[in-house]
Tab-separated table of C-alpha atoms in Angstrom:
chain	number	residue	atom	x	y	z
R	1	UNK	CA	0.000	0.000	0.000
R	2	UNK	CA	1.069	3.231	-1.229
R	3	UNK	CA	1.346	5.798	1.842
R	4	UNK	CA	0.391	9.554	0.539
R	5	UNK	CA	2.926	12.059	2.795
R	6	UNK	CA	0.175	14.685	3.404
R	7	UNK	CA	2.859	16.731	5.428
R	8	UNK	CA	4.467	19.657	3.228
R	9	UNK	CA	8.575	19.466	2.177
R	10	UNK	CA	10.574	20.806	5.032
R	11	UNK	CA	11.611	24.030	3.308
R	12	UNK	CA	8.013	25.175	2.361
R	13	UNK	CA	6.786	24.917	5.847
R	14	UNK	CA	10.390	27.087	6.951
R	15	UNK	CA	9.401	29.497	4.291
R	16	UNK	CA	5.480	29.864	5.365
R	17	UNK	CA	6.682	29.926	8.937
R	18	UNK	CA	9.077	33.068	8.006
R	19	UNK	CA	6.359	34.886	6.443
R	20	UNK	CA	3.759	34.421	9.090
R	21	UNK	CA	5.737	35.044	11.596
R	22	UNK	CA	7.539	38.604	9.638
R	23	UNK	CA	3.456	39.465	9.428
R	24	UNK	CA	2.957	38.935	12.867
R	25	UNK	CA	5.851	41.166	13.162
R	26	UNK	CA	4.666	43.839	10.744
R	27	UNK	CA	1.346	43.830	12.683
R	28	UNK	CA	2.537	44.497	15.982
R	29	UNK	CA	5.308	46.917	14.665
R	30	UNK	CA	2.192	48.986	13.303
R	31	UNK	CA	-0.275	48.339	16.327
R	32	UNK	CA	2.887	49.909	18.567
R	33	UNK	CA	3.108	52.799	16.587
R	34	UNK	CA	-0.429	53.898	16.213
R	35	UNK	CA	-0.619	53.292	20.013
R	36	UNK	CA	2.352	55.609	20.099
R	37	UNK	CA	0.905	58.313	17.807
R	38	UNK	CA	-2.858	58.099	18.963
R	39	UNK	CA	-1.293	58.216	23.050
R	40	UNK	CA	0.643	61.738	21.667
R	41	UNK	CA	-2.729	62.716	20.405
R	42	UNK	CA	-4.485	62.052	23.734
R	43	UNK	CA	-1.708	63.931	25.382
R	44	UNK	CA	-1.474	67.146	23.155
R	45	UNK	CA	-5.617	67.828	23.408
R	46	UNK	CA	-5.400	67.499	27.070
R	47	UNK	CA	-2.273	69.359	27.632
R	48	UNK	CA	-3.460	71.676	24.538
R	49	UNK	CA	-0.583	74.003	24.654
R	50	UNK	CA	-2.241	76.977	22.705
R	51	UNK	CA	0.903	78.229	21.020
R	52	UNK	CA	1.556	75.038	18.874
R	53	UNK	CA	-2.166	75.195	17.241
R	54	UNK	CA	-1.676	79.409	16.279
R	55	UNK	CA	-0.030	78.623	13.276
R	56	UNK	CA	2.355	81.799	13.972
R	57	UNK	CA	4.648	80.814	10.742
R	58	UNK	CA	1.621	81.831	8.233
R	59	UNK	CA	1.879	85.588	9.671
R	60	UNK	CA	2.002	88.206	8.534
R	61	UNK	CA	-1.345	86.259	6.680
R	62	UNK	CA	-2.430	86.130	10.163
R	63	UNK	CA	-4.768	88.117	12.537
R	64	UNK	CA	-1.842	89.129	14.413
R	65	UNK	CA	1.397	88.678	17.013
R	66	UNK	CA	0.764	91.010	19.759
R	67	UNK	CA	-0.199	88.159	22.613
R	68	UNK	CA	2.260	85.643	21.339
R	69	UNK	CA	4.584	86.282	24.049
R	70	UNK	CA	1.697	85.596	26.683
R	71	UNK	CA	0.925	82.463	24.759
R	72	UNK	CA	4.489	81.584	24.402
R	73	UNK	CA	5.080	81.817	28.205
R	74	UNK	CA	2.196	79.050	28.229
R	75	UNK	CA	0.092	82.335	30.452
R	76	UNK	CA	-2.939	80.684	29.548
R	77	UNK	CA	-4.516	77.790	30.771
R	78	UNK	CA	-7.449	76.129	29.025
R	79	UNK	CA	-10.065	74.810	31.305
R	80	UNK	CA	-12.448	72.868	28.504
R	81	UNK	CA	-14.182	69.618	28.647
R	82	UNK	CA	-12.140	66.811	27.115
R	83	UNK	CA	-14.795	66.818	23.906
R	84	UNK	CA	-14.564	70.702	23.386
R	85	UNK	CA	-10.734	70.148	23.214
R	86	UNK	CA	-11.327	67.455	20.817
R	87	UNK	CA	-13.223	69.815	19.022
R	88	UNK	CA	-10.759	72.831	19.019
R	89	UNK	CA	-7.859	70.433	18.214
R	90	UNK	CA	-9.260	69.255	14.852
R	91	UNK	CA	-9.447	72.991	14.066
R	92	UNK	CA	-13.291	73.876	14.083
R	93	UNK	CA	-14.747	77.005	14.294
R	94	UNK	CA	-15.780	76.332	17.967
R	95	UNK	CA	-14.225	78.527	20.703
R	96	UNK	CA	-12.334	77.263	23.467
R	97	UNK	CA	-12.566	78.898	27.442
R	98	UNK	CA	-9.723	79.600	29.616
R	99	UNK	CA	-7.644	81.656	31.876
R	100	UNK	CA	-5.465	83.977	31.293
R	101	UNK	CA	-3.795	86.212	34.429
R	102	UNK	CA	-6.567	85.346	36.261
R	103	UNK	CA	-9.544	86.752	33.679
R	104	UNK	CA	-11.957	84.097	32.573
R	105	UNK	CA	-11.152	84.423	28.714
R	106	UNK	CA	-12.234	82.693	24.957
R	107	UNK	CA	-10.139	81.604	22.514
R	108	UNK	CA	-11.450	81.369	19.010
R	109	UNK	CA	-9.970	80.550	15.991
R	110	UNK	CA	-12.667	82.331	14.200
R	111	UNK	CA	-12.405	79.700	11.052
R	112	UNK	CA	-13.109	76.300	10.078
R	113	UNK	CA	-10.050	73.954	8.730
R	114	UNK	CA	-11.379	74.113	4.810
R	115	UNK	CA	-11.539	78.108	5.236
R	116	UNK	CA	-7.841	78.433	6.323
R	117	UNK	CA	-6.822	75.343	3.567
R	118	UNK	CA	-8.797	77.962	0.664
R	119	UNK	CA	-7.146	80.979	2.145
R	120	UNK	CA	-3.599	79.534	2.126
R	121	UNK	CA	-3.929	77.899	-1.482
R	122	UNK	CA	-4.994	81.336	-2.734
R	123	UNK	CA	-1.946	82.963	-0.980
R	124	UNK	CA	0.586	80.239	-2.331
R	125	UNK	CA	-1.077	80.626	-6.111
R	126	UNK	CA	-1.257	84.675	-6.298
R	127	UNK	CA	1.747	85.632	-3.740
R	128	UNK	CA	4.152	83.573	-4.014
R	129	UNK	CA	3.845	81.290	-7.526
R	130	UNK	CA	4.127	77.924	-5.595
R	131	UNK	CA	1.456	75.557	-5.521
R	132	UNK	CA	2.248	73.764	-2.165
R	133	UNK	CA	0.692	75.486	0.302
R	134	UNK	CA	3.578	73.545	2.912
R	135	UNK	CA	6.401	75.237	1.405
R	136	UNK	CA	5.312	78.380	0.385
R	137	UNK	CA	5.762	80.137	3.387
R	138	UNK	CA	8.994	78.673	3.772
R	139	UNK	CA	9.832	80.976	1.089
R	140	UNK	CA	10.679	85.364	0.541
R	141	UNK	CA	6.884	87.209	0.216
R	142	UNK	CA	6.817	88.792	-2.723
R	143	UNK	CA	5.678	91.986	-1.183
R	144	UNK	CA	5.359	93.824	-3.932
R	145	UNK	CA	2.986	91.736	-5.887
R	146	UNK	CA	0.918	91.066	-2.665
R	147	UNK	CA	0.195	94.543	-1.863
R	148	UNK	CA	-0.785	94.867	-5.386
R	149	UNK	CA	-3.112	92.473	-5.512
R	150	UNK	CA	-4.401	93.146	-2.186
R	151	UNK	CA	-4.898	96.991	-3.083
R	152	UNK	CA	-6.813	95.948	-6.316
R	153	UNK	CA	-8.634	93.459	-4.974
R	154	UNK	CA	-12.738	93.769	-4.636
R	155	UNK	CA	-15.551	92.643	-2.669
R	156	UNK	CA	-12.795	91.044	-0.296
R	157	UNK	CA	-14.953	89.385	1.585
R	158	UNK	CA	-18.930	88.274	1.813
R	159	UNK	CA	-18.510	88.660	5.618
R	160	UNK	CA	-17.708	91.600	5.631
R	161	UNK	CA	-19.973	94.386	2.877
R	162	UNK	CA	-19.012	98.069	3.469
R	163	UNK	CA	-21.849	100.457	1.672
R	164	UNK	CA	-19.468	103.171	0.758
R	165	UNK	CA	-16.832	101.004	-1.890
R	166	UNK	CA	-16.369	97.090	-2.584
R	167	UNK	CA	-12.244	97.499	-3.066
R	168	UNK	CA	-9.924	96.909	-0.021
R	169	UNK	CA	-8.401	100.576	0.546
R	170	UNK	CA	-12.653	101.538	0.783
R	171	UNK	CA	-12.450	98.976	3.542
R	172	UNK	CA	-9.494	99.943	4.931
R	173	UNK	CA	-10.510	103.969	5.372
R	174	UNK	CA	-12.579	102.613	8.593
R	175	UNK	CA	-10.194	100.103	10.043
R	176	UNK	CA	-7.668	102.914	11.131
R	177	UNK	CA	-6.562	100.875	14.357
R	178	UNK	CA	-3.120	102.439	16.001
R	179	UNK	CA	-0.414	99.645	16.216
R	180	UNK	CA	2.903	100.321	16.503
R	181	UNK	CA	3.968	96.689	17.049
R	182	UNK	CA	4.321	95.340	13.116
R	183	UNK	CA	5.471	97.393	10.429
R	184	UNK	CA	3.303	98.609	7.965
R	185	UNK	CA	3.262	96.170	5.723
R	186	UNK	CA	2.713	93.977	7.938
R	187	UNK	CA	-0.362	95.374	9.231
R	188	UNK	CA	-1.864	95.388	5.749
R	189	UNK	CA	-1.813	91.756	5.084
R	190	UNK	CA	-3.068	91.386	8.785
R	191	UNK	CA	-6.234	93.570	8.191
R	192	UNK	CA	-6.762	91.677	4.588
R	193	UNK	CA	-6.593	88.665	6.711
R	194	UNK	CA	-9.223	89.322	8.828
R	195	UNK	CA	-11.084	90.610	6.584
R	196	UNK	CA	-11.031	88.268	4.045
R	197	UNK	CA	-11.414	85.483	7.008
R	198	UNK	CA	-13.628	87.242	10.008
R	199	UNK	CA	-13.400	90.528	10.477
R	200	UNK	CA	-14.798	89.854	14.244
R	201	UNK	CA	-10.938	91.459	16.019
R	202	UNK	CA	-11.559	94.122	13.244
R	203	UNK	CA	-14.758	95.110	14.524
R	204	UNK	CA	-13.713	94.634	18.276
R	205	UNK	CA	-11.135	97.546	18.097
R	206	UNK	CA	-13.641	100.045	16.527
R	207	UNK	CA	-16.281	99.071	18.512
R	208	UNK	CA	-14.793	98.680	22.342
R	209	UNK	CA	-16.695	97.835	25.947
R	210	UNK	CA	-14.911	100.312	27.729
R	211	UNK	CA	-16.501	103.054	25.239
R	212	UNK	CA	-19.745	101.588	25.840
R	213	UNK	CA	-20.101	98.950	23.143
R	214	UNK	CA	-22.205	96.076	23.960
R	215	UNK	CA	-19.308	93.479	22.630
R	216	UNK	CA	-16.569	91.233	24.669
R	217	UNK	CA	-13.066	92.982	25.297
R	218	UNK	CA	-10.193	92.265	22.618
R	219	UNK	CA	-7.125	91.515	24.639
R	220	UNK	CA	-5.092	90.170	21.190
R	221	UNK	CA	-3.823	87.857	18.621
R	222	UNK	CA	-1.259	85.740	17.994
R	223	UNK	CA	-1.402	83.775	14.432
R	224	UNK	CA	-4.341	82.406	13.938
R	225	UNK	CA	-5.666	82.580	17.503
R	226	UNK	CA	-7.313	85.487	19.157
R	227	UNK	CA	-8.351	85.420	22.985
R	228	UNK	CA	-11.721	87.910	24.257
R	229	UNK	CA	-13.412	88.110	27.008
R	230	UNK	CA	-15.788	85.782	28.478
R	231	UNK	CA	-18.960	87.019	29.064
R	232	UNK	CA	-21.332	84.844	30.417
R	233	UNK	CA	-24.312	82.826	28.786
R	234	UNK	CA	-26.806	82.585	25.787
R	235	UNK	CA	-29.588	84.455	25.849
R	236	UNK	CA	-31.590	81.010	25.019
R	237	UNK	CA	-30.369	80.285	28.452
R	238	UNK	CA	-32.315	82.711	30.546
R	239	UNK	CA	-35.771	81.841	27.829
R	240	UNK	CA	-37.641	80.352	31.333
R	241	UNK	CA	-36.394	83.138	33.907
R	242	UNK	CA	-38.907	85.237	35.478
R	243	UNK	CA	-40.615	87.463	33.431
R	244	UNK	CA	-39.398	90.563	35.294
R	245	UNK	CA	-35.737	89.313	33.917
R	246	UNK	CA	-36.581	88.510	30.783
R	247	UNK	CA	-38.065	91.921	30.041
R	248	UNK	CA	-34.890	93.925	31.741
R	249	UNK	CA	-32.706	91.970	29.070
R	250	UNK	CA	-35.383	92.385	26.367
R	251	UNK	CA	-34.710	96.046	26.896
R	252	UNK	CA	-30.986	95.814	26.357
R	253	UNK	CA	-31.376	93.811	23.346
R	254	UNK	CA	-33.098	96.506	21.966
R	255	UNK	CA	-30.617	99.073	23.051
R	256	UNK	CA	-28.134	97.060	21.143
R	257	UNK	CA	-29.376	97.119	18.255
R	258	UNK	CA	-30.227	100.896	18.713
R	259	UNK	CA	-26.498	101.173	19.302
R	260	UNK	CA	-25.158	99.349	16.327
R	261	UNK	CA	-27.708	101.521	13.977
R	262	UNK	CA	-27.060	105.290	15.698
R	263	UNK	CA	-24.540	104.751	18.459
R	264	UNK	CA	-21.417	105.692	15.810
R	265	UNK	CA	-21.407	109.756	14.494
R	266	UNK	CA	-20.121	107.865	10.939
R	267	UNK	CA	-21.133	104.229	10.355
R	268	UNK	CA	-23.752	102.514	10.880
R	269	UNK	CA	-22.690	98.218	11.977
R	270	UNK	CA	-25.440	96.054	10.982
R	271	UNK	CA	-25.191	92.264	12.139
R	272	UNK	CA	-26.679	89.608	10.258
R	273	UNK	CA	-26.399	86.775	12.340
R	274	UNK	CA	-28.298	87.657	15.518
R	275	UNK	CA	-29.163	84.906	17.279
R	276	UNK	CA	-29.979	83.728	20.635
R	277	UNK	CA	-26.718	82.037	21.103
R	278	UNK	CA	-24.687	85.312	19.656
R	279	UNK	CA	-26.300	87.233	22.407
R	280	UNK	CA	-24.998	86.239	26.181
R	281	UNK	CA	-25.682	87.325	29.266
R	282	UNK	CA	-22.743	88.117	31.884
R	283	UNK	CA	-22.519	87.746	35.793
R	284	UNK	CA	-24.225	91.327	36.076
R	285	UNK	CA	-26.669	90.737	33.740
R	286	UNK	CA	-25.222	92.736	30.881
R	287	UNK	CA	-26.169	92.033	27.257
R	288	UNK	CA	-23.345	91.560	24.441
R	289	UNK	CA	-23.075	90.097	21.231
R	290	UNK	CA	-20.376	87.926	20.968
R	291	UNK	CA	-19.872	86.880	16.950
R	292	UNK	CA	-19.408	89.924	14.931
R	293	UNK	CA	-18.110	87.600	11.794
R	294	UNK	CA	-21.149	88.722	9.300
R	295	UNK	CA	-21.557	92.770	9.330
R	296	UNK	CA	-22.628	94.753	6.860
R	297	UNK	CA	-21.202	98.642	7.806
R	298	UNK	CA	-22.689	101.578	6.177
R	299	UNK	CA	-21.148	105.028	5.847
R	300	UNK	CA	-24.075	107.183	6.432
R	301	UNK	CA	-22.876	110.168	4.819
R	302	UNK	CA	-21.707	108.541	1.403
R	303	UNK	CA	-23.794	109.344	-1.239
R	304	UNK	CA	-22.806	105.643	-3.009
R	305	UNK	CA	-24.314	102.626	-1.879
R	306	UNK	CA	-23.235	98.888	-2.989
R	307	UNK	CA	-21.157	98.841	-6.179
R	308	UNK	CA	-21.190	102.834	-6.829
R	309	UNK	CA	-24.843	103.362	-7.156
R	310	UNK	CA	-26.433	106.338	-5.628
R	311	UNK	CA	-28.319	105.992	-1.987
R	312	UNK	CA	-31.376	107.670	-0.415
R	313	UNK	CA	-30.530	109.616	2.380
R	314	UNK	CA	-33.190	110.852	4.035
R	315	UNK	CA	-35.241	107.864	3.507
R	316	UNK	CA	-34.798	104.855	6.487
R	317	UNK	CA	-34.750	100.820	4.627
R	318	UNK	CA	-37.502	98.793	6.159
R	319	UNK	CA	-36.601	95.241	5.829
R	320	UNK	CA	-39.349	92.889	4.380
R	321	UNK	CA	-40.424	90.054	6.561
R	322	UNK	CA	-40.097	86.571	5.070
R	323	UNK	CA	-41.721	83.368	6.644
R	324	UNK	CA	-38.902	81.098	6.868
R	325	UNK	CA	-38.141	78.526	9.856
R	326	UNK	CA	-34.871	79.855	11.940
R	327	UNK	CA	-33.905	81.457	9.069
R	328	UNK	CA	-33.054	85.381	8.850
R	329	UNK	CA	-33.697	87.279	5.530
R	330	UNK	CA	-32.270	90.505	4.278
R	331	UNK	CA	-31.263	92.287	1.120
R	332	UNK	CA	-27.578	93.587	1.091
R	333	UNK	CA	-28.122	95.763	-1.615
R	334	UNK	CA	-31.169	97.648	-0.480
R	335	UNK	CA	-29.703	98.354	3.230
R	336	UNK	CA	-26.892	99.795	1.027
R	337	UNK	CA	-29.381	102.025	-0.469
R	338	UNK	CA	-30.209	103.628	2.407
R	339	UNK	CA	-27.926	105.473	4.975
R	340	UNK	CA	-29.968	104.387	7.528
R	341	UNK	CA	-31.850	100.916	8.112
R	342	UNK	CA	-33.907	99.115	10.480
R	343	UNK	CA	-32.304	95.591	9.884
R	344	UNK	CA	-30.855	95.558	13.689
R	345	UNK	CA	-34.506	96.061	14.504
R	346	UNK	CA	-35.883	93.321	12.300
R	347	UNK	CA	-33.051	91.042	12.921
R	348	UNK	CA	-33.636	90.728	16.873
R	349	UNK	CA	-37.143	91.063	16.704
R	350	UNK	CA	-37.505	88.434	14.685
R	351	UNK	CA	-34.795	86.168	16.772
R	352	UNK	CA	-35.747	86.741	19.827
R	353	UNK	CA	-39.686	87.478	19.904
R	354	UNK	CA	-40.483	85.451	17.118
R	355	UNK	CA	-41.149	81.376	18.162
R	356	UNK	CA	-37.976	79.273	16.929
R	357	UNK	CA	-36.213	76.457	17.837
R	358	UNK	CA	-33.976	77.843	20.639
R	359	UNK	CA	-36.937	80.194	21.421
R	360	UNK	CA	-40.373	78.177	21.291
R	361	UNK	CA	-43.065	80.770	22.246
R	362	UNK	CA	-40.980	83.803	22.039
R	363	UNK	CA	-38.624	85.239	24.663
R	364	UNK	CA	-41.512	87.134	25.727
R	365	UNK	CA	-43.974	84.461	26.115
R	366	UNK	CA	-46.212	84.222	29.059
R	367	UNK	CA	-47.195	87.799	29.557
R	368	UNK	CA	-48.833	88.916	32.642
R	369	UNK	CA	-52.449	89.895	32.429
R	370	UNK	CA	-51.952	93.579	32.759
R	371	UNK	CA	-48.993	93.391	29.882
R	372	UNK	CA	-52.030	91.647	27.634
R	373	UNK	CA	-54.745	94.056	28.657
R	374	UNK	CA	-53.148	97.318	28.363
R	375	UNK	CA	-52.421	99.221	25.042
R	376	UNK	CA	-51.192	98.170	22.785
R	377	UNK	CA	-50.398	95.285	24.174
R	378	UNK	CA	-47.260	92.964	24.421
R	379	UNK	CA	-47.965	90.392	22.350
R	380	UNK	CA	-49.341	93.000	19.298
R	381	UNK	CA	-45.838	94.983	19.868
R	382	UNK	CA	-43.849	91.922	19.432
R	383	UNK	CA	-45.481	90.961	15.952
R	384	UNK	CA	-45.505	94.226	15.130
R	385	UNK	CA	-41.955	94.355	15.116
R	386	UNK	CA	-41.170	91.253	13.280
R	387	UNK	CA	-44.265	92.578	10.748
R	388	UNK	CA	-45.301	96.218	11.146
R	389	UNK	CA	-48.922	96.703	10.316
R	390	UNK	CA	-50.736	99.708	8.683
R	391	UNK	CA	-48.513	102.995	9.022
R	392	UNK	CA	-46.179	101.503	12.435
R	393	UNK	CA	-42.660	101.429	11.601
R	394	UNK	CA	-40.476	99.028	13.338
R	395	UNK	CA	-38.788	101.913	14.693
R	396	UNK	CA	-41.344	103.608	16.293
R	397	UNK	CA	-42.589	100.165	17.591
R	398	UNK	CA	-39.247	99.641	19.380
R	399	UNK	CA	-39.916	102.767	21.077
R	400	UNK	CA	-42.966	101.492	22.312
R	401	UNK	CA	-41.578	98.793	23.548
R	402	UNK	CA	-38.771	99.874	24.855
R	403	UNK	CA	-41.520	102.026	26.792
């Protein structure tokens, strides 16, 4: 009988063993190394050292460098939930709290990752001729040819619309913001920056708390980091506090937006993204708006509107109400027209009376009897000024209400 040897020759099962086991080896190799790389993950979002995410090397394409020695020195300690660092790390447009010589603080990167990828590819291909956005600022600005561009540039930016002129140096005539810290030049392609980015630390040095503006303090940049103020929580927050409450912050809402149409002698800052959550509440009970990214800013005494056409001046814009779920509406082009609008007006009435998602009912719901019963009335007041009715005007309705 003819036995079959079902047992492979010696050297196959040697050479199978070899590669098996050099797999094997392969597999833990790798399984080490992503263990390695995902623990130095783990530790960098919980030790989050601020000064390695501020991408300081793109500057002077950057908001700015004043606070990088602060940041540097490792002054400011971030006191986030392990998923908001998460968050921040990955480079979202979420802000980040902390501390920083003892004031509670925010930092905010102010845009998402794709937003800083579109803005660096656009730098590499017109300033500098290279099409790898890693190298190129390895490499000698071409100054020259950036200013150029810059200074012939138009419509910068759809976050931030000036009525008055669509090219940069229009923009530029009301973001006259002393800083002897960078050169120049510098301070150009900082502005163009922001303003091509968020103009939010733009906006923040015009408009300042200490001169009465209802907005966080700017204490500085550094790259592509700026840290503000901390100032409390979202109006949404406070939707079930007494009514008493609710109607004292009702009436600084609509002093806001009184200030940001009137409060400046020469421009006029109209937000259009005012929201419950842009709105916070601090430990005294103090309204401020806290994202200033999308701002349209009139100059009330230019006689040109949005791409050179001639404005009324005498007469006021009254925005147009649209039905549309947690959704705001507006026309750029006709608040241009105007030197004057009442878009503030609209845009918190609408917000924060009207019944959304954050704000089911209305801030204002649940009047008391005598606020239904007497004249005018709450509730017609409210819908008045999301939708004026006969000859009202939403400004003369936020008097009334204000009343």
């Amino acid at each position: 009988m003819k036995i079959e040897n079902s047992m492979p020759p010696r050297s196959a099962l040697s050479l199978s063993s070899q590669i098996n086991l050099t797999n094997q080896k392969l597999i833990h190799i790798s399984a080490g190394l992503a263990a390695v790389i995902l623990f130095k993950l783990l530790l960098d979002i919980l030790s989050l050292n601020v000064s390695e995410i501020a991408d300081r090397p793109k500057c002077p394409f950057c908001y700015g460098e004043e606070l990088c020695p602060i940041i540097q020195n490792n002054s400011i300690i971030t006191n986030a939930s392990f998923l908001d660092r998460i968050i921040f790390y990955v480079n979202t447009k979420k802000p980040i709290r902390g501390y920083m010589n003892n004031q509670d603080v925010v930092i905010k990167k102010l845009a998402s990752s794709s937003e800083f990828k579109d803005l660096d590819r656009f730098i590499c291909d017109k300033f500098f001729s290279h099409s790898n956005s890693t190298e190129c600022f390895s490499k000698p600005l071409k100054y020259f040819a950036a200013l150029n561009h810059i200074y012939q540039s138009r419509n910068v930016s759809d976050k931030l619309v000036y009525c008055g002129g669509d090219s940069f140096p229009d923009v530029m005539n009301i973001l006259k913001i002393s800083d002897e810290t960078h050169s120049p030049t510098d301070r150009i392609f900082q502005y163009w920056t922001q303003v091509k980015l968020n103009p939010e630390p733009l906006l923040l040095q015009i408009l300042k708390p200490e001169e009465g503006w209802p907005v966080p303090k700017y204490f500085g940049s550094c790259g592509r980091l700026i840290v503000v103020e901390h100032c409390g929580k979202d109006l949404a927050e406070f939707l079930y506090a007494p009514l008493p409450v609710r109607m004292n912050l009702t009436l600084q809402v609509l002093d806001l937006a009184t200030n940001f149409t009137f409060g400046h002698k020469d421009y006029a800052f109209y937000f259009t993204d005012i929201s419950p959550i842009n709105l916070v509440v601090d430990q005294k009970h103090r309204v401020r708006l806290v994202d200033l990214e999308h701002v349209i800013i009139s100059n009330k005494k230019s006689s040109k509107g949005s791409s050179g056409k001639k404005r009324n001046l005498d007469t006021p814009h009254l925005s147009e109400h649209i039905e549309c779920n947690d959704c705001l509406a507006f026309s750029t082009d006709k608040i241009c027209e105007h030197s004057i609008s009442d878009h503030n007006f609209y845009a918190v009435c609408k917000e924060i009376f009207g019944p959304s998602t954050l704000m089911p009912g209305g801030f204002l719901h649940s009047p008391s009897e005598c606020l239904k019963t007497t004249p005018p009335g709450l509730s017609f007041l409210t819908n008045n000024c999301i939708q004026p009715s006969g000859n009202s005007t939403r400004l003369q309705t936020v008097e009334d209400l204000k009343n």
